[in-house]
Amino acid sequence: MDATDHKWKVPPALAGDDSRFQRLLDVLPAAAYTCDADGLITYYNKHAAELWGREPKLNDPVDRFCGSLRLYSGDGAPISHAECWMALAMRRNQEYKGCEVIVERPDGDRRTVLAHANPFHDDVGKPTGAVNIMVDISDHGRAETALRDVDRRINEFLAMLAHEPPSPLAPIRSALHLLRRDTDEGVALEQTRAMMERQLLQMVRLVDDLVDVARIANNQLVLCKARVELATVLQVAIEAARPFIEECGHELVLTLPPEPIYLEADQARLAQAFCSLLDNASKYTERGGPIWLTAKREGHAVFVTVHDGGIGIPAGMLRRIFDLFTRVDGTMEQTRGGLGLGLSLARAQVEMHGGDIEARSEGLGKGSEFVIRLPLLLEPIPADPQPAYDVLASGSRRTCRVLVVDDNRDAAMALALVLQHLGNETRMAHDGPGAVQAAEEFRPDAVLLDHDLPIFNGDEVARKIRERPWGPAVYLIAVTGWGQDEDRRRSAEAGFDLHLVKPLDHAALETLLAGLRNQLPRP
Ligand code: ADP
């Protein structure tokens, strides 16, 4: 709509200066309109018509004082047009500044507005009309509500942490106490070990999730995408979720299309998203209930659905459960629920793959369905090269000498013990110069090298080792908390053969060292 369409009736108090006044209101980046002494609308600019979602009649008693369809006060109570700020300004011959009012448009949309109503006067001070300038603050209001919501959820999260200190730590502590008693009861020892392993895994997952949340918030989560088959991704997810599914006594019913479906995806990250859905289905379904995992191709997309017959989700929460730290209140959740991270991460992971995720439920007690849509890979891209440790053959010929370098002495000791247990000979070092010296004396076959070390860092250690006559033959493995392309490139430049991101996967490390041993000359 063009503002010049509107007929301008000069407010008597402004006669003689009407064109300048009109031009001013036309270009004002806010909604503006004027009324005459009878409250009839004499002018409105295009922002006013946009705000009202309609064009009121000029100089017509059907639209007195205001051009909106309906008005409400800030607390939602209806207000008649005869009680609006414009009407009050004229009736009381008084100026109103920054007064909140809610405008309802014909399409039902409501906008929150700050009204500034000013009466015009004649020479003897009698009101002859008024102007109202309205600023739409709905978006500010939404942003404020969103901020308040985030603040509330962070506080709830902190309260949750404070009241329930990360639960895995308590059993681990008790288990350590037991171990200290030096019991020789094999069964008890085995049970304690298994329990510690389970709790540690839970703790590692929690910390990993929190690290991922921070990475996503800082735009630092990098995907390593390659051509992968959906069935493989689902298999990885099912393997990860299986122990919990079995623990809860559920049956997983899997339905996949017969033809292979290819995606361009980061297999591990995408599997994590499916695993979260499977974990939730197990968590929020009564013991023994079935869980369905179904994939269906439609056009250029695949729809993967995780469906359960569990506690269900109230309609009002279907969107909100994807927000960070959000949980639905409920008895089962109080006993089983986590910290409200899983779905938020799953959504971010799916969206980074060009897809989306939706929750459906008929309501409480009626089960839930999560549908992930992912675009299919249309242009074939080369398959991901196999990681180095997969191509190395297994089977050992002699002991592998491994130097473990980490300034965290406990971490170094724990890793060295694991490696010794796997039949390797180990040495430890805890700073840059110490690492170079230990390498000189020990002549390792492989070095597991932390990046952040005192005096000089892991890259520097790697360079110095490579400069030695025996250096080029050493298998150098960077072990860091950073896995972005830039970090991997820097490691390669420093002379590393492999870049691993913490926490280390011990099974993969075992395969790698077995392969390395196989390549060593026979003693
Ligand atoms: P949590 O670790 O609390 O499970 P999520 O982000 O994975 O965190 O899920 C957020 C909330 O969504 C849960 O606390 C739960 O209230 C609800 N929810 C998720 N999946 C299901 C499901 N399959 N059935 C019922 N409620 C679910």
mmCIF file of N, CA, C and O in Angstrom, residues 167-239:
data_model
loop_
_atom_site.group_PDB
_atom_site.id
_atom_site.type_symbol
_atom_site.label_atom_id
_atom_site.label_comp_id
_atom_site.label_asym_id
_atom_site.label_seq_id
_atom_site.Cartn_x
_atom_site.Cartn_y
_atom_site.Cartn_z
ATOM 1 N N SER A 167 25.185 -38.537 38.995
ATOM 2 C CA SER A 167 24.994 -39.779 39.718
ATOM 3 C C SER A 167 26.086 -40.818 39.529
ATOM 4 O O SER A 167 26.361 -41.555 40.474
ATOM 5 N N PRO A 168 26.769 -40.918 38.384
ATOM 6 C CA PRO A 168 27.757 -41.981 38.255
ATOM 7 C C PRO A 168 28.903 -41.863 39.244
ATOM 8 O O PRO A 168 29.519 -42.854 39.608
ATOM 9 N N LEU A 169 29.174 -40.640 39.725
ATOM 10 C CA LEU A 169 30.342 -40.482 40.587
ATOM 11 C C LEU A 169 30.184 -41.203 41.924
ATOM 12 O O LEU A 169 31.140 -41.766 42.437
ATOM 13 N N ALA A 170 28.959 -41.188 42.469
ATOM 14 C CA ALA A 170 28.760 -41.803 43.786
ATOM 15 C C ALA A 170 29.064 -43.306 43.745
ATOM 16 O O ALA A 170 29.871 -43.791 44.549
ATOM 17 N N PRO A 171 28.478 -44.072 42.785
ATOM 18 C CA PRO A 171 28.820 -45.502 42.761
ATOM 19 C C PRO A 171 30.292 -45.770 42.477
ATOM 20 O O PRO A 171 30.868 -46.713 43.032
ATOM 21 N N ILE A 172 30.929 -44.905 41.661
ATOM 22 C CA ILE A 172 32.353 -45.135 41.374
ATOM 23 C C ILE A 172 33.162 -44.979 42.661
ATOM 24 O O ILE A 172 34.060 -45.756 42.968
ATOM 25 N N ARG A 173 32.780 -43.981 43.437
ATOM 26 C CA ARG A 173 33.468 -43.747 44.702
ATOM 27 C C ARG A 173 33.315 -44.954 45.633
ATOM 28 O O ARG A 173 34.291 -45.425 46.225
ATOM 29 N N SER A 174 32.084 -45.468 45.736
ATOM 30 C CA SER A 174 31.858 -46.633 46.609
ATOM 31 C C SER A 174 32.664 -47.822 46.111
ATOM 32 O O SER A 174 33.250 -48.565 46.898
ATOM 33 N N ALA A 175 32.718 -47.972 44.785
ATOM 34 C CA ALA A 175 33.437 -49.109 44.215
ATOM 35 C C ALA A 175 34.923 -49.021 44.551
ATOM 36 O O ALA A 175 35.564 -50.014 44.915
ATOM 37 N N LEU A 176 35.464 -47.792 44.469
ATOM 38 C CA LEU A 176 36.887 -47.626 44.783
ATOM 39 C C LEU A 176 37.149 -47.991 46.240
ATOM 40 O O LEU A 176 38.151 -48.605 46.573
ATOM 41 N N HIS A 177 36.196 -47.622 47.095
ATOM 42 C CA HIS A 177 36.315 -47.936 48.512
ATOM 43 C C HIS A 177 36.398 -49.455 48.690
ATOM 44 O O HIS A 177 37.247 -49.974 49.415
ATOM 45 N N LEU A 178 35.517 -50.153 47.965
ATOM 46 C CA LEU A 178 35.502 -51.614 48.025
ATOM 47 C C LEU A 178 36.834 -52.200 47.588
ATOM 48 O O LEU A 178 37.394 -53.084 48.209
ATOM 49 N N LEU A 179 37.341 -51.657 46.449
ATOM 50 C CA LEU A 179 38.593 -52.180 45.893
ATOM 51 C C LEU A 179 39.742 -51.983 46.877
ATOM 52 O O LEU A 179 40.638 -52.802 46.989
ATOM 53 N N ARG A 180 39.697 -50.853 47.591
ATOM 54 C CA ARG A 180 40.763 -50.556 48.541
ATOM 55 C C ARG A 180 40.825 -51.606 49.659
ATOM 56 O O ARG A 180 41.838 -51.823 50.272
ATOM 57 N N ARG A 181 39.683 -52.259 49.916
ATOM 58 C CA ARG A 181 39.646 -53.267 50.990
ATOM 59 C C ARG A 181 40.331 -54.555 50.566
ATOM 60 O O ARG A 181 40.398 -55.517 51.306
ATOM 61 N N ASP A 182 40.827 -54.544 49.320
ATOM 62 C CA ASP A 182 41.655 -55.636 48.851
ATOM 63 C C ASP A 182 40.943 -56.982 48.951
ATOM 64 O O ASP A 182 41.501 -57.973 49.418
ATOM 65 N N THR A 183 39.698 -56.971 48.559
ATOM 66 C CA THR A 183 38.923 -58.211 48.669
ATOM 67 C C THR A 183 39.438 -59.273 47.693
ATOM 68 O O THR A 183 39.901 -58.938 46.608
ATOM 69 N N ASP A 184 39.383 -60.485 48.085
ATOM 70 C CA ASP A 184 39.808 -61.531 47.154
ATOM 71 C C ASP A 184 38.608 -62.301 46.602
ATOM 72 O O ASP A 184 38.743 -63.370 46.050
ATOM 73 N N GLU A 185 37.423 -61.754 46.835
ATOM 74 C CA GLU A 185 36.244 -62.424 46.284
ATOM 75 C C GLU A 185 36.118 -62.060 44.821
ATOM 76 O O GLU A 185 35.774 -60.935 44.471
ATOM 77 N N GLY A 186 36.446 -62.997 43.958
ATOM 78 C CA GLY A 186 36.482 -62.755 42.514
ATOM 79 C C GLY A 186 35.184 -62.209 41.958
ATOM 80 O O GLY A 186 35.177 -61.272 41.165
ATOM 81 N N VAL A 187 34.059 -62.751 42.444
ATOM 82 C CA VAL A 187 32.766 -62.344 41.887
ATOM 83 C C VAL A 187 32.492 -60.879 42.211
ATOM 84 O O VAL A 187 32.141 -60.071 41.360
ATOM 85 N N ALA A 188 32.730 -60.532 43.499
ATOM 86 C CA ALA A 188 32.493 -59.152 43.923
ATOM 87 C C ALA A 188 33.372 -58.207 43.121
ATOM 88 O O ALA A 188 32.949 -57.135 42.697
ATOM 89 N N LEU A 189 34.605 -58.630 42.903
ATOM 90 C CA LEU A 189 35.564 -57.804 42.155
ATOM 91 C C LEU A 189 35.074 -57.585 40.738
ATOM 92 O O LEU A 189 35.096 -56.470 40.212
ATOM 93 N N GLU A 190 34.592 -58.641 40.128
ATOM 94 C CA GLU A 190 34.123 -58.571 38.749
ATOM 95 C C GLU A 190 32.875 -57.669 38.654
ATOM 96 O O GLU A 190 32.765 -56.832 37.768
ATOM 97 N N GLN A 191 31.988 -57.830 39.644
ATOM 98 C CA GLN A 191 30.770 -56.996 39.652
ATOM 99 C C GLN A 191 31.138 -55.518 39.822
ATOM 100 O O GLN A 191 30.605 -54.641 39.144
ATOM 101 N N THR A 192 32.092 -55.272 40.710
ATOM 102 C CA THR A 192 32.510 -53.890 40.963
ATOM 103 C C THR A 192 33.118 -53.290 39.700
ATOM 104 O O THR A 192 32.829 -52.158 39.326
ATOM 105 N N ARG A 193 33.967 -54.087 39.054
ATOM 106 C CA ARG A 193 34.618 -53.594 37.844
ATOM 107 C C ARG A 193 33.590 -53.266 36.763
ATOM 108 O O ARG A 193 33.612 -52.191 36.153
ATOM 109 N N ALA A 194 32.618 -54.191 36.583
ATOM 110 C CA ALA A 194 31.604 -53.988 35.548
ATOM 111 C C ALA A 194 30.775 -52.746 35.857
ATOM 112 O O ALA A 194 30.458 -51.949 34.964
ATOM 113 N N MET A 195 30.469 -52.567 37.142
ATOM 114 C CA MET A 195 29.658 -51.411 37.526
ATOM 115 C C MET A 195 30.426 -50.110 37.283
ATOM 116 O O MET A 195 29.899 -49.141 36.735
ATOM 117 N N MET A 196 31.732 -50.126 37.638
ATOM 118 C CA MET A 196 32.535 -48.920 37.429
ATOM 119 C C MET A 196 32.599 -48.578 35.940
ATOM 120 O O MET A 196 32.532 -47.416 35.544
ATOM 121 N N GLU A 197 32.715 -49.617 35.137
ATOM 122 C CA GLU A 197 32.811 -49.400 33.686
ATOM 123 C C GLU A 197 31.520 -48.748 33.174
ATOM 124 O O GLU A 197 31.554 -47.793 32.417
ATOM 125 N N ARG A 198 30.370 -49.287 33.653
ATOM 126 C CA ARG A 198 29.077 -48.737 33.226
ATOM 127 C C ARG A 198 28.927 -47.279 33.652
ATOM 128 O O ARG A 198 28.543 -46.420 32.867
ATOM 129 N N GLN A 199 29.264 -47.013 34.899
ATOM 130 C CA GLN A 199 29.083 -45.656 35.419
ATOM 131 C C GLN A 199 30.037 -44.686 34.737
ATOM 132 O O GLN A 199 29.692 -43.543 34.453
ATOM 133 N N LEU A 200 31.254 -45.178 34.485
ATOM 134 C CA LEU A 200 32.233 -44.311 33.818
ATOM 135 C C LEU A 200 31.740 -43.955 32.416
ATOM 136 O O LEU A 200 31.819 -42.799 31.981
ATOM 137 N N LEU A 201 31.192 -44.947 31.749
ATOM 138 C CA LEU A 201 30.676 -44.728 30.395
ATOM 139 C C LEU A 201 29.584 -43.649 30.425
ATOM 140 O O LEU A 201 29.546 -42.748 29.596
ATOM 141 N N GLN A 202 28.730 -43.748 31.437
ATOM 142 C CA GLN A 202 27.649 -42.773 31.578
ATOM 143 C C GLN A 202 28.215 -41.367 31.795
ATOM 144 O O GLN A 202 27.757 -40.399 31.217
ATOM 145 N N MET A 203 29.258 -41.317 32.614
ATOM 146 C CA MET A 203 29.896 -40.023 32.911
ATOM 147 C C MET A 203 30.560 -39.461 31.652
ATOM 148 O O MET A 203 30.447 -38.270 31.355
ATOM 149 N N VAL A 204 31.237 -40.342 30.923
ATOM 150 C CA VAL A 204 31.918 -39.904 29.697
ATOM 151 C C VAL A 204 30.884 -39.370 28.714
ATOM 152 O O VAL A 204 31.073 -38.321 28.093
ATOM 153 N N ARG A 205 29.729 -40.059 28.623
ATOM 154 C CA ARG A 205 28.677 -39.608 27.702
ATOM 155 C C ARG A 205 28.157 -38.237 28.093
ATOM 156 O O ARG A 205 27.948 -37.370 27.257
ATOM 157 N N LEU A 206 27.954 -38.061 29.404
ATOM 158 C CA LEU A 206 27.429 -36.785 29.894
ATOM 159 C C LEU A 206 28.403 -35.658 29.557
ATOM 160 O O LEU A 206 28.014 -34.601 29.036
ATOM 161 N N VAL A 207 29.681 -35.899 29.841
ATOM 162 C CA VAL A 207 30.682 -34.853 29.571
ATOM 163 C C VAL A 207 30.781 -34.610 28.061
ATOM 164 O O VAL A 207 30.817 -33.464 27.602
ATOM 165 N N ASP A 208 30.763 -35.697 27.273
ATOM 166 C CA ASP A 208 30.819 -35.542 25.815
ATOM 167 C C ASP A 208 29.650 -34.699 25.321
ATOM 168 O O ASP A 208 29.810 -33.826 24.471
ATOM 169 N N ASP A 209 28.452 -34.976 25.875
ATOM 170 C CA ASP A 209 27.268 -34.222 25.454
ATOM 171 C C ASP A 209 27.425 -32.746 25.787
ATOM 172 O O ASP A 209 27.106 -31.876 24.977
ATOM 173 N N LEU A 210 27.931 -32.473 26.986
ATOM 174 C CA LEU A 210 28.093 -31.069 27.379
ATOM 175 C C LEU A 210 29.127 -30.383 26.481
ATOM 176 O O LEU A 210 28.958 -29.235 26.081
ATOM 177 N N VAL A 211 30.199 -31.108 26.150
ATOM 178 C CA VAL A 211 31.217 -30.539 25.264
ATOM 179 C C VAL A 211 30.597 -30.265 23.891
ATOM 180 O O VAL A 211 30.812 -29.207 23.287
ATOM 181 N N ASP A 212 29.772 -31.194 23.415
ATOM 182 C CA ASP A 212 29.116 -30.997 22.111
ATOM 183 C C ASP A 212 28.179 -29.790 22.139
ATOM 184 O O ASP A 212 28.126 -29.020 21.192
ATOM 185 N N VAL A 213 27.445 -29.650 23.254
ATOM 186 C CA VAL A 213 26.541 -28.491 23.381
ATOM 187 C C VAL A 213 27.362 -27.210 23.250
ATOM 188 O O VAL A 213 26.999 -26.289 22.522
ATOM 189 N N ALA A 214 28.512 -27.175 23.931
ATOM 190 C CA ALA A 214 29.355 -25.970 23.881
ATOM 191 C C ALA A 214 29.886 -25.765 22.463
ATOM 192 O O ALA A 214 29.919 -24.648 21.956
ATOM 193 N N ARG A 215 30.275 -26.856 21.808
ATOM 194 C CA ARG A 215 30.806 -26.728 20.442
ATOM 195 C C ARG A 215 29.737 -26.200 19.497
ATOM 196 O O ARG A 215 29.998 -25.334 18.665
ATOM 197 N N ILE A 216 28.518 -26.736 19.644
ATOM 198 C CA ILE A 216 27.435 -26.283 18.755
ATOM 199 C C ILE A 216 27.147 -24.808 19.021
ATOM 200 O O ILE A 216 27.020 -24.006 18.093
ATOM 201 N N ALA A 217 27.095 -24.444 20.307
ATOM 202 C CA ALA A 217 26.797 -23.044 20.646
ATOM 203 C C ALA A 217 27.851 -22.116 20.059
ATOM 204 O O ALA A 217 27.577 -20.991 19.701
ATOM 205 N N ASN A 218 29.097 -22.589 19.953
ATOM 206 C CA ASN A 218 30.169 -21.743 19.430
ATOM 207 C C ASN A 218 30.488 -22.033 17.968
ATOM 208 O O ASN A 218 31.540 -21.626 17.469
ATOM 209 N N ASN A 219 29.587 -22.761 17.341
ATOM 210 C CA ASN A 219 29.771 -23.071 15.910
ATOM 211 C C ASN A 219 31.054 -23.832 15.645
ATOM 212 O O ASN A 219 31.726 -23.601 14.654
ATOM 213 N N GLN A 220 31.452 -24.684 16.573
ATOM 214 C CA GLN A 220 32.736 -25.361 16.434
ATOM 215 C C GLN A 220 32.595 -26.846 16.149
ATOM 216 O O GLN A 220 33.583 -27.560 16.133
ATOM 217 N N LEU A 221 31.349 -27.289 15.964
ATOM 218 C CA LEU A 221 31.177 -28.716 15.700
ATOM 219 C C LEU A 221 31.395 -28.954 14.214
ATOM 220 O O LEU A 221 30.671 -28.403 13.386
ATOM 221 N N VAL A 222 32.437 -29.712 13.898
ATOM 222 C CA VAL A 222 32.755 -29.934 12.490
ATOM 223 C C VAL A 222 32.382 -31.366 12.126
ATOM 224 O O VAL A 222 32.700 -32.300 12.859
ATOM 225 N N LEU A 223 31.700 -31.535 11.007
ATOM 226 C CA LEU A 223 31.327 -32.886 10.576
ATOM 227 C C LEU A 223 32.329 -33.390 9.547
ATOM 228 O O LEU A 223 32.812 -32.634 8.721
ATOM 229 N N CYS A 224 32.655 -34.674 9.625
ATOM 230 C CA CYS A 224 33.496 -35.292 8.590
ATOM 231 C C CYS A 224 32.544 -36.103 7.725
ATOM 232 O O CYS A 224 32.260 -37.274 8.028
ATOM 233 N N LYS A 225 32.030 -35.495 6.667
ATOM 234 C CA LYS A 225 31.006 -36.177 5.880
ATOM 235 C C LYS A 225 31.631 -37.056 4.806
ATOM 236 O O LYS A 225 32.668 -36.722 4.240
ATOM 237 N N ALA A 226 30.990 -38.154 4.549
ATOM 238 C CA ALA A 226 31.426 -39.057 3.484
ATOM 239 C C ALA A 226 30.179 -39.787 2.988
ATOM 240 O O ALA A 226 29.094 -39.644 3.577
ATOM 241 N N ARG A 227 30.335 -40.556 1.949
ATOM 242 C CA ARG A 227 29.200 -41.328 1.432
ATOM 243 C C ARG A 227 28.999 -42.523 2.360
ATOM 244 O O ARG A 227 29.911 -43.343 2.518
ATOM 245 N N VAL A 228 27.844 -42.591 2.995
ATOM 246 C CA VAL A 228 27.590 -43.715 3.903
ATOM 247 C C VAL A 228 26.218 -44.304 3.615
ATOM 248 O O VAL A 228 25.332 -43.638 3.086
ATOM 249 N N GLU A 229 26.090 -45.557 3.991
ATOM 250 C CA GLU A 229 24.799 -46.194 3.790
ATOM 251 C C GLU A 229 23.976 -46.059 5.076
ATOM 252 O O GLU A 229 24.493 -46.252 6.178
ATOM 253 N N LEU A 230 22.725 -45.717 4.915
ATOM 254 C CA LEU A 230 21.855 -45.502 6.091
ATOM 255 C C LEU A 230 21.865 -46.730 7.004
ATOM 256 O O LEU A 230 21.953 -46.600 8.230
ATOM 257 N N ALA A 231 21.819 -47.921 6.403
ATOM 258 C CA ALA A 231 21.759 -49.140 7.214
ATOM 259 C C ALA A 231 22.975 -49.231 8.134
ATOM 260 O O ALA A 231 22.863 -49.673 9.288
ATOM 261 N N THR A 232 24.139 -48.785 7.648
ATOM 262 C CA THR A 232 25.349 -48.846 8.470
ATOM 263 C C THR A 232 25.236 -47.876 9.632
ATOM 264 O O THR A 232 25.587 -48.192 10.774
ATOM 265 N N VAL A 233 24.731 -46.671 9.336
ATOM 266 C CA VAL A 233 24.580 -45.668 10.401
ATOM 267 C C VAL A 233 23.630 -46.209 11.474
ATOM 268 O O VAL A 233 23.899 -46.121 12.679
ATOM 269 N N LEU A 234 22.525 -46.810 11.026
ATOM 270 C CA LEU A 234 21.540 -47.322 11.987
ATOM 271 C C LEU A 234 22.126 -48.476 12.800
ATOM 272 O O LEU A 234 21.865 -48.607 13.992
ATOM 273 N N GLN A 235 22.950 -49.262 12.114
ATOM 274 C CA GLN A 235 23.571 -50.393 12.819
ATOM 275 C C GLN A 235 24.469 -49.882 13.957
ATOM 276 O O GLN A 235 24.435 -50.402 15.072
ATOM 277 N N VAL A 236 25.253 -48.824 13.651
ATOM 278 C CA VAL A 236 26.127 -48.248 14.685
ATOM 279 C C VAL A 236 25.271 -47.741 15.853
ATOM 280 O O VAL A 236 25.586 -47.966 17.028
ATOM 281 N N ALA A 237 24.149 -47.066 15.499
ATOM 282 C CA ALA A 237 23.270 -46.511 16.550
ATOM 283 C C ALA A 237 22.671 -47.634 17.392
ATOM 284 O O ALA A 237 22.634 -47.549 18.626
ATOM 285 N N ILE A 238 22.225 -48.690 16.724
ATOM 286 C CA ILE A 238 21.581 -49.795 17.453
ATOM 287 C C ILE A 238 22.589 -50.475 18.378
ATOM 288 O O ILE A 238 22.290 -50.789 19.527
ATOM 289 N N GLU A 239 23.810 -50.662 17.871
ATOM 290 C CA GLU A 239 24.842 -51.297 18.705
ATOM 291 C C GLU A 239 25.082 -50.485 19.971
ATOM 292 O O GLU A 239 25.226 -51.025 21.054
#
